[in-house]
Each structure stands twice: as structure tokens, then as C-alpha cells.
Short mmCIF file of C-alpha atoms and ligand atoms in Angstrom, two decimals:
data_model
loop_
_atom_site.label_atom_id
_atom_site.label_comp_id
_atom_site.label_asym_id
_atom_site.label_seq_id
_atom_site.Cartn_x
_atom_site.Cartn_y
_atom_site.Cartn_z
CA MET B 27 0.00 0.01 0.00
CA GLN B 28 1.29 3.46 -0.89
CA ILE B 29 0.06 6.71 0.55
CA LEU B 30 -0.81 9.34 -2.03
CA ASP B 31 0.92 12.23 -0.33
CA GLY B 32 -1.00 15.42 -1.02
CA LYS B 33 1.53 17.49 0.90
CA LYS B 34 4.40 16.33 -1.32
CA VAL B 35 2.56 16.56 -4.65
CA ALA B 36 0.97 19.95 -3.82
CA ALA B 37 4.41 21.28 -2.87
CA ALA B 38 5.82 20.06 -6.21
CA VAL B 39 2.98 21.72 -8.16
CA LYS B 40 3.33 24.93 -6.17
CA ASN B 41 7.10 25.05 -6.63
CA SER B 42 6.71 24.66 -10.37
CA ILE B 43 4.09 27.48 -10.45
CA LYS B 44 6.37 29.67 -8.29
CA ASP B 45 9.35 29.19 -10.61
CA LYS B 46 7.35 29.78 -13.80
CA THR B 47 5.69 32.90 -12.27
CA ALA B 48 9.06 34.33 -11.18
CA ALA B 49 10.48 33.81 -14.67
CA LEU B 50 7.47 35.43 -16.39
CA LYS B 51 7.53 38.38 -13.96
CA ALA B 52 11.25 38.81 -14.59
CA SER B 53 10.51 39.01 -18.32
CA GLY B 54 8.11 41.91 -17.65
CA GLN B 55 4.79 40.12 -17.49
CA LYS B 56 2.15 40.86 -14.90
CA THR B 57 1.69 39.10 -11.56
CA PRO B 58 -1.34 36.75 -11.39
CA HIS B 59 -4.01 38.31 -9.17
CA LEU B 60 -6.73 36.30 -7.42
CA ALA B 61 -9.77 37.93 -5.80
CA ALA B 62 -11.43 35.79 -3.13
CA ILE B 63 -14.93 36.65 -1.93
CA LEU B 64 -15.96 35.48 1.51
CA VAL B 65 -19.47 36.03 2.88
CA GLY B 66 -20.03 35.61 6.63
CA ASN B 67 -17.94 33.99 9.33
CA ASP B 68 -18.33 30.25 8.79
CA GLY B 69 -15.34 28.57 10.48
CA PRO B 70 -14.30 26.08 7.76
CA SER B 71 -14.85 28.74 5.00
CA GLU B 72 -12.64 31.21 6.88
CA THR B 73 -9.92 28.54 7.06
CA TYR B 74 -10.21 27.54 3.36
CA VAL B 75 -10.03 31.17 2.18
CA ALA B 76 -7.14 31.99 4.49
CA ASN B 77 -5.22 28.98 3.10
CA LYS B 78 -5.92 30.05 -0.47
CA VAL B 79 -4.72 33.60 0.18
CA LYS B 80 -1.60 32.31 1.94
CA SER B 81 -0.86 29.91 -0.93
CA CYS B 82 -1.10 32.79 -3.42
CA GLU B 83 1.60 34.60 -1.48
CA GLU B 84 3.78 31.52 -1.40
CA VAL B 85 3.87 31.23 -5.21
CA GLY B 86 4.27 34.96 -5.86
CA PHE B 87 0.70 35.82 -6.79
CA THR B 88 -1.21 38.86 -5.60
CA SER B 89 -4.48 38.26 -3.78
CA THR B 90 -7.33 40.43 -2.64
CA LEU B 91 -9.80 39.22 -0.01
CA VAL B 92 -13.26 40.82 -0.39
CA ARG B 93 -15.40 40.24 2.75
CA PHE B 94 -19.10 40.72 3.32
CA ASN B 95 -21.34 40.22 6.35
CA ASN B 96 -23.60 37.24 6.46
CA ASN B 97 -26.62 39.43 5.81
CA VAL B 98 -25.24 41.23 2.73
CA GLU B 99 -27.85 41.87 0.07
CA GLU B 100 -27.57 39.71 -3.00
CA ASN B 101 -27.42 42.77 -5.19
CA THR B 102 -24.43 44.17 -3.32
CA LEU B 103 -22.55 40.91 -3.92
CA LEU B 104 -23.51 40.87 -7.58
CA GLN B 105 -22.27 44.44 -7.98
CA ALA B 106 -18.92 43.51 -6.39
CA ILE B 107 -18.56 40.64 -8.85
CA THR B 108 -19.31 42.91 -11.81
CA LYS B 109 -16.63 45.27 -10.57
CA LEU B 110 -14.07 42.47 -10.34
CA ASN B 111 -15.11 41.15 -13.76
CA ASP B 112 -14.38 44.58 -15.23
CA ASP B 113 -11.10 45.10 -13.38
CA ILE B 114 -8.25 44.27 -15.75
CA ALA B 115 -5.85 43.86 -12.80
CA ILE B 116 -7.85 40.82 -11.57
CA ASP B 117 -7.19 37.49 -13.33
CA GLY B 118 -9.21 35.07 -11.22
CA ILE B 119 -12.25 35.36 -8.96
CA LEU B 120 -13.42 32.78 -6.50
CA VAL B 121 -16.54 32.93 -4.39
CA GLN B 122 -16.22 30.73 -1.32
CA LEU B 123 -19.25 28.42 -1.06
CA PRO B 124 -21.64 27.84 0.58
CA LEU B 125 -23.32 31.23 0.48
CA PRO B 126 -26.08 32.22 2.98
CA GLY B 127 -29.51 30.93 2.02
CA HIS B 128 -30.90 34.27 0.85
CA ILE B 129 -28.31 34.51 -1.93
CA SER B 130 -28.67 32.47 -5.13
CA GLU B 131 -25.41 30.61 -5.72
CA GLN B 132 -26.47 29.98 -9.27
CA LYS B 133 -26.97 33.69 -9.96
CA VAL B 134 -23.58 34.52 -8.39
CA ILE B 135 -21.67 31.84 -10.26
CA SER B 136 -23.35 32.65 -13.57
CA LEU B 137 -22.33 36.31 -13.25
CA LEU B 138 -18.63 35.50 -12.97
CA HIS B 139 -16.73 36.13 -16.17
CA PRO B 140 -15.98 32.62 -17.49
CA ASP B 141 -12.38 33.71 -18.18
CA LYS B 142 -11.93 34.60 -14.52
CA ASP B 143 -13.88 31.62 -13.09
CA VAL B 144 -10.87 29.85 -11.58
CA ASP B 145 -13.15 27.49 -9.57
CA GLY B 146 -14.54 26.18 -12.86
CA PHE B 147 -18.17 26.37 -11.72
CA HIS B 148 -19.57 28.70 -14.43
CA PRO B 149 -21.93 26.82 -16.84
CA ILE B 150 -19.64 27.73 -19.77
CA ASN B 151 -16.64 26.12 -18.09
CA VAL B 152 -18.70 23.09 -17.06
CA GLY B 153 -19.95 22.71 -20.62
CA LYS B 154 -16.42 22.98 -22.05
CA MET B 155 -15.17 20.41 -19.52
CA VAL B 156 -17.92 17.98 -20.56
CA LYS B 157 -16.99 18.44 -24.24
CA GLY B 158 -13.27 18.01 -23.49
CA LEU B 159 -12.47 21.60 -24.55
CA PRO B 160 -9.85 23.69 -22.71
CA ALA B 161 -11.55 25.06 -19.57
CA PHE B 162 -10.97 25.85 -15.94
CA LEU B 163 -11.56 22.53 -14.22
CA PRO B 164 -13.20 22.45 -10.71
CA ALA B 165 -10.30 22.53 -8.28
CA THR B 166 -10.99 19.39 -6.22
CA PRO B 167 -11.45 16.89 -9.09
CA TYR B 168 -8.66 18.63 -11.00
CA GLY B 169 -6.38 18.23 -7.96
CA ILE B 170 -7.21 14.52 -7.87
CA ILE B 171 -6.33 14.21 -11.55
CA LEU B 172 -2.99 15.95 -10.86
CA MET B 173 -2.36 13.48 -8.01
CA LEU B 174 -3.17 10.42 -10.19
CA GLU B 175 -0.88 11.88 -12.87
CA HIS B 176 1.96 12.49 -10.42
CA TYR B 177 1.91 8.88 -9.19
CA ASN B 178 1.48 7.58 -12.74
CA ILE B 179 -1.54 5.58 -11.70
CA ASP B 180 -2.97 3.54 -14.56
CA THR B 181 -6.60 4.50 -14.98
CA LYS B 182 -7.20 3.36 -18.57
CA GLY B 183 -10.09 0.87 -18.82
CA LYS B 184 -10.46 0.73 -15.03
CA HIS B 185 -13.82 0.78 -13.26
CA ALA B 186 -14.07 3.92 -11.15
CA VAL B 187 -16.87 4.34 -8.61
CA VAL B 188 -17.52 7.93 -7.53
CA ILE B 189 -19.64 8.28 -4.41
CA GLY B 190 -21.39 11.66 -4.45
CA ARG B 191 -22.83 13.69 -7.34
CA SER B 192 -22.31 17.30 -6.21
CA ASN B 193 -21.55 19.92 -8.86
CA ILE B 194 -18.23 20.76 -7.20
CA VAL B 195 -16.81 17.25 -6.64
CA GLY B 196 -18.64 14.06 -7.57
CA ARG B 197 -20.15 14.97 -10.94
CA PRO B 198 -17.11 16.69 -12.43
CA MET B 199 -14.92 13.89 -11.07
CA SER B 200 -17.04 11.35 -12.91
CA ILE B 201 -16.69 13.37 -16.14
CA LEU B 202 -12.92 13.85 -15.86
CA LEU B 203 -12.31 10.15 -15.15
CA SER B 204 -14.43 9.13 -18.15
CA ARG B 205 -12.76 11.51 -20.63
CA ASN B 206 -10.46 10.24 -23.39
CA THR B 207 -7.38 11.51 -21.59
CA ASN B 208 -4.64 10.25 -19.33
CA PRO B 209 -5.54 10.08 -16.48
CA GLY B 210 -9.03 9.17 -17.66
CA ASN B 211 -10.53 6.51 -19.88
CA CYS B 212 -12.25 4.89 -16.91
CA THR B 213 -15.62 3.22 -16.95
CA VAL B 214 -17.37 5.32 -14.37
CA THR B 215 -20.26 4.55 -12.02
CA ILE B 216 -21.58 7.57 -10.15
CA CYS B 217 -23.41 6.80 -6.88
CA HIS B 218 -25.54 8.98 -4.67
CA SER B 219 -27.93 8.89 -1.74
CA HIS B 220 -30.52 6.91 -3.77
CA THR B 221 -28.12 4.22 -5.02
CA HIS B 222 -29.39 0.82 -3.87
CA ASN B 223 -26.43 -1.50 -4.27
CA LEU B 224 -23.56 0.76 -3.27
CA LYS B 225 -21.55 -1.96 -1.55
CA GLU B 226 -21.66 -4.33 -4.57
CA LEU B 227 -20.68 -1.50 -6.89
CA CYS B 228 -17.78 -0.47 -4.66
CA MET B 229 -16.65 -4.12 -4.46
CA GLN B 230 -16.23 -4.06 -8.27
CA ALA B 231 -14.24 -0.83 -8.35
CA ASP B 232 -10.59 -0.51 -9.25
CA ILE B 233 -10.77 3.15 -8.18
CA ILE B 234 -13.10 4.60 -5.56
CA VAL B 235 -13.54 8.36 -5.02
CA ALA B 236 -15.47 8.94 -1.79
CA ALA B 237 -17.06 12.41 -1.71
CA LEU B 238 -20.19 12.29 0.36
CA GLY B 239 -19.25 14.01 3.64
CA LYS B 240 -19.99 11.02 5.96
CA PRO B 241 -16.98 10.27 8.16
CA GLY B 242 -15.70 6.69 7.92
CA PHE B 243 -18.50 5.69 5.50
CA LEU B 244 -16.33 3.51 3.19
CA THR B 245 -15.41 0.46 5.18
CA ALA B 246 -12.98 -2.39 4.40
CA ASP B 247 -15.76 -4.82 3.40
CA MET B 248 -16.72 -2.43 0.53
CA VAL B 249 -13.26 -2.35 -1.03
CA LYS B 250 -11.61 -4.97 -3.19
CA LYS B 251 -7.95 -5.85 -2.81
CA ASP B 252 -5.50 -3.43 -4.46
CA ALA B 253 -8.12 -0.77 -5.16
CA VAL B 254 -7.06 2.86 -5.41
CA VAL B 255 -9.03 4.88 -2.83
CA ILE B 256 -9.35 8.66 -2.95
CA ASP B 257 -10.89 10.25 0.12
CA VAL B 258 -12.38 13.67 -0.55
CA GLY B 259 -14.42 13.99 2.64
CA ILE B 260 -13.48 16.56 5.27
CA THR B 261 -15.77 16.69 8.28
CA ARG B 262 -15.02 18.30 11.61
CA VAL B 263 -15.73 15.73 14.30
CA ALA B 264 -15.86 16.93 17.92
CA ASP B 265 -12.86 15.85 19.99
CA ASN B 266 -12.40 17.36 23.39
CA SER B 267 -8.84 16.13 23.66
CA LYS B 268 -7.85 18.59 20.88
CA LYS B 269 -7.05 22.23 21.49
CA ASN B 270 -9.48 23.38 18.76
CA GLY B 271 -12.12 20.88 19.92
CA TYR B 272 -12.31 18.81 16.74
CA VAL B 273 -10.50 16.46 14.40
CA LEU B 274 -10.83 16.26 10.62
CA LYS B 275 -12.25 12.96 9.35
CA GLY B 276 -12.49 11.66 5.82
CA ASP B 277 -15.21 9.53 4.27
CA VAL B 278 -13.01 6.42 4.44
CA ASP B 279 -12.34 4.20 7.45
CA PHE B 280 -8.65 4.72 6.74
CA GLU B 281 -7.23 2.36 9.37
CA ASN B 282 -9.05 -0.70 8.08
CA VAL B 283 -9.28 0.20 4.38
CA ALA B 284 -5.62 1.20 3.83
CA PRO B 285 -4.14 -2.32 4.23
CA LYS B 286 -6.33 -3.55 1.31
CA CYS B 287 -5.44 -0.77 -1.11
CA SER B 288 -2.70 -0.26 -3.66
CA TYR B 289 -2.93 3.49 -3.12
CA ILE B 290 -4.89 5.66 -0.69
CA THR B 291 -5.12 9.35 0.24
CA PRO B 292 -5.01 10.33 3.92
CA VAL B 293 -7.19 12.97 5.58
CA PRO B 294 -5.78 15.44 6.29
CA GLY B 295 -2.76 15.56 3.96
CA GLY B 296 -4.42 14.31 0.78
CA VAL B 297 -7.00 15.80 -1.52
CA GLY B 298 -7.47 19.07 0.40
CA LEU B 299 -3.95 20.27 -0.33
CA MET B 300 -4.31 19.26 -4.00
CA THR B 301 -7.44 21.38 -4.28
CA ILE B 302 -5.44 24.52 -3.48
CA ALA B 303 -2.65 23.50 -5.84
CA ALA B 304 -5.23 23.08 -8.66
CA LEU B 305 -6.73 26.50 -7.87
CA LEU B 306 -3.28 28.08 -8.26
CA MET B 307 -2.85 26.26 -11.59
CA ASN B 308 -6.15 27.73 -12.79
CA THR B 309 -5.15 31.22 -11.60
CA PHE B 310 -1.77 30.90 -13.32
CA ASN B 311 -3.54 29.89 -16.55
CA ALA B 312 -6.12 32.70 -16.17
CA CYS B 313 -3.25 35.19 -16.17
CA TYR B 314 -0.84 33.78 -18.69
CA CYS B 315 -2.57 31.27 -20.95
CA LYS B 316 -6.16 32.33 -21.37
CA VAL B 317 -8.23 29.17 -21.68
P1 LIG L 417 -22.54 17.51 -0.99
O1 LIG L 417 -23.22 17.41 0.35
O2 LIG L 417 -22.86 18.62 -1.93
O3 LIG L 417 -22.80 16.15 -1.77
C1 LIG L 417 -22.73 14.93 -1.13
C2 LIG L 417 -23.13 13.86 -2.11
O4 LIG L 417 -23.03 12.59 -1.46
C3 LIG L 417 -24.56 14.00 -2.65
O5 LIG L 417 -24.50 13.89 -4.05
C4 LIG L 417 -25.29 12.81 -2.06
O6 LIG L 417 -26.24 12.24 -2.98
C5 LIG L 417 -24.18 11.85 -1.78
N1 LIG L 417 -24.50 10.98 -0.64
C6 LIG L 417 -24.90 11.37 0.61
N2 LIG L 417 -25.12 10.29 1.36
C7 LIG L 417 -24.86 9.21 0.62
C8 LIG L 417 -24.91 7.82 0.84
N3 LIG L 417 -25.28 7.32 2.02
N4 LIG L 417 -24.56 6.99 -0.16
C9 LIG L 417 -24.17 7.48 -1.36
N5 LIG L 417 -24.12 8.80 -1.65
C10 LIG L 417 -24.45 9.65 -0.66
O7 LIG L 417 -20.99 17.46 -0.61
P2 LIG L 417 -19.70 17.92 -1.46
O8 LIG L 417 -19.63 19.38 -1.49
O9 LIG L 417 -19.56 17.12 -2.71
O10 LIG L 417 -18.56 17.43 -0.45
C11 LIG L 417 -18.42 16.06 -0.06
C12 LIG L 417 -17.33 15.97 0.99
O11 LIG L 417 -16.11 16.41 0.44
C13 LIG L 417 -17.57 16.84 2.21
O12 LIG L 417 -17.03 16.19 3.36
C14 LIG L 417 -16.77 18.09 1.92
O13 LIG L 417 -16.34 18.77 3.09
C15 LIG L 417 -15.61 17.48 1.20
N6 LIG L 417 -14.89 18.38 0.31
C16 LIG L 417 -13.57 18.36 0.32
C17 LIG L 417 -12.83 19.14 -0.51
C18 LIG L 417 -11.36 19.08 -0.49
O14 LIG L 417 -10.68 19.97 -0.97
N7 LIG L 417 -10.78 17.99 0.05
C19 LIG L 417 -13.48 19.98 -1.44
C20 LIG L 417 -14.88 19.96 -1.49
C21 LIG L 417 -15.58 19.14 -0.62
#
């Protein structure tokens, strides 16, 4: 069993971005600039955005954090996005999700300029991804693809089971794994909360991507020997022995599943770090190689 080390791979991706950015800046080109919009004070969202901003600094990008109160009017947020769309200094815009219930995520995402949509959630980027055209790919599935690529994991003709069909993880993951690319060319089964025979499907899988947000859901009896297991889940589980009062748990029962796998991602230290690396890739491309 080999651990897919998100820390190591993300560091390699970030170093490469840092070197390329420094060289382009030295040749007189602009610095990539990411604008991150955060609404409210949700703990995990604060942490995610802070990590994204910090990672921008690490690779030599500029970042701007635009904050709004939880009760901001939808129109105010839409106006801020229009301003960032029109600002030629800004290359990429991300809106940290989820947004408060009174704001339409669909409206917000659809207003982003597709050329600045570095999260890859705009319908135009989703459509391009489905058709296999150059596009910003959603950061989490893109990060997983970068990880599979780094470890040279053979995906061609393999049966991949993706658990979860969200627009940000499960569904785009299923599309990327089924594309005629490397990594890709999998036969994909996408499962969700209404899937009846999940265990049997998982037992047939060469690759399992667990993205449902239920800690420890994927147990050893659901995994065949030598499967590749990618754990996307991140849930804060209360733990009074910890200073911050919680531990992060993935969707996989790591302790018992790991011995059966050929490769597995840990939580933390796996997919989460790759997500940020992929976002930086998209921001680099938004600045220098318009998709
Ligand atoms: P979501 O709640 O939007 O979607 C969950 C999906 O799981 C749904 O499609 C649902 O049908 C499916 N599901 C729920 N219960 C199920 C069951 N019993 N059997 C089969 N399918 C079931 O969640 P999301 O935004 O896709 O996130 C999933 C997990 O990944 C969460 O823990 C989230 O925190 C984590 N996440 C991690 C990263 C990262 O960078 N590592 C990024 C995004 C999300």
C-alpha cells in the first residue's frame, strides 16, 4: 500500500508554479491576481479562504480578499462581482461556497466572467469540460487528476466508482475520469444517496472516489484488494482532547481500508492540499494562458 501524499505533490505543483511565475515576472509580465470573496464567518470557509490567500503569497501571486457580512444583500454581492469582472488587474475570482440561504449561488456563479472563473463552476466552463475543450476545471477533481498523474496511476479501462454527485466534486470527477485523456478513460459509475447496491458496486471498483461527507463511510468490506481509494471527505468531528475541539475525518475508514489498497489518500494531507494547488494552476492559466 502506498500513501498518495498530497503534501508532497501539492508542494511540487506549487514550486513549479512559483518558478514559472518568477520567470514570467522577470521578463516583464504581470503578476497573477486572485480575488477571493468570503461572505459571513463560517469557520471552515474562513480557514479555506485563508489557506488560499496564503498559498497565493507563497507562489508569488497577488491576492485580494473581499469580505461581506452574512446578511449582505444579493445585489451588493452581484455588484462587487461585476466590478471584479471589469477590473483588468484581476485574473481570477473565487466565491467561497456555501453562500447564505438568501443568496442564489447559481446567480452569483453565472455572473462570474468565465475567463476569470478559476473554480470552474460557471456553466460555460462546465460545458467545455464535458466536451473536453480547454476550460478551468473544478479545483478538487482537477487536484485529484494531478495526483493520479503524479503517481502515474494507470486508470485506462479501469472501473471507477464515484460516491457523491455534487456539482463541485462528484459529478465533475465522474466526467474527468471518463474523458479520453490520461488520467481518464475509466468506466465510471456515479453513486448517490438513492443508489441501492452501493456496496456491490464499490466491491467491483478498481478506483473509488469517496465524496459524500460522511466520516468513515467507506469500510474495508466495501473495497476490493488493491483498489485505489481517494478520500475527498473533510468533516469536523468533535474531539475534546484537541485544543481546537475537533479532528478532521475523511469519508473512508482509513485504518481498516488502507491495508487492502494499492494507493490511498489520507485525511488530512491528501485531496485538500491538492485542491489549493489546482486553484493556483487555474489562476496561473487565467493570467498567462487564457483558456
Ligand atoms: P454535498 O453534500 O454537496 O454532496 C454529497 C453527495 O453525497 C450527494 O450527491 C449525495 O447524494 C451523496 N450521498 C450522501 N449520502 C450518501 C450515501 N449514504 N450513499 C451514497 N451517496 C451519498 O458534498 P460535497 O460538497 O460534494 O462534499 C463532499 C465531501 O467532500 C464533504 O465532506 C466536503 O467537506 C468534502 N470536500 C472536500 C474538498 C477538499 O478539498 N478535500 C473539497 C470539497 C468538498
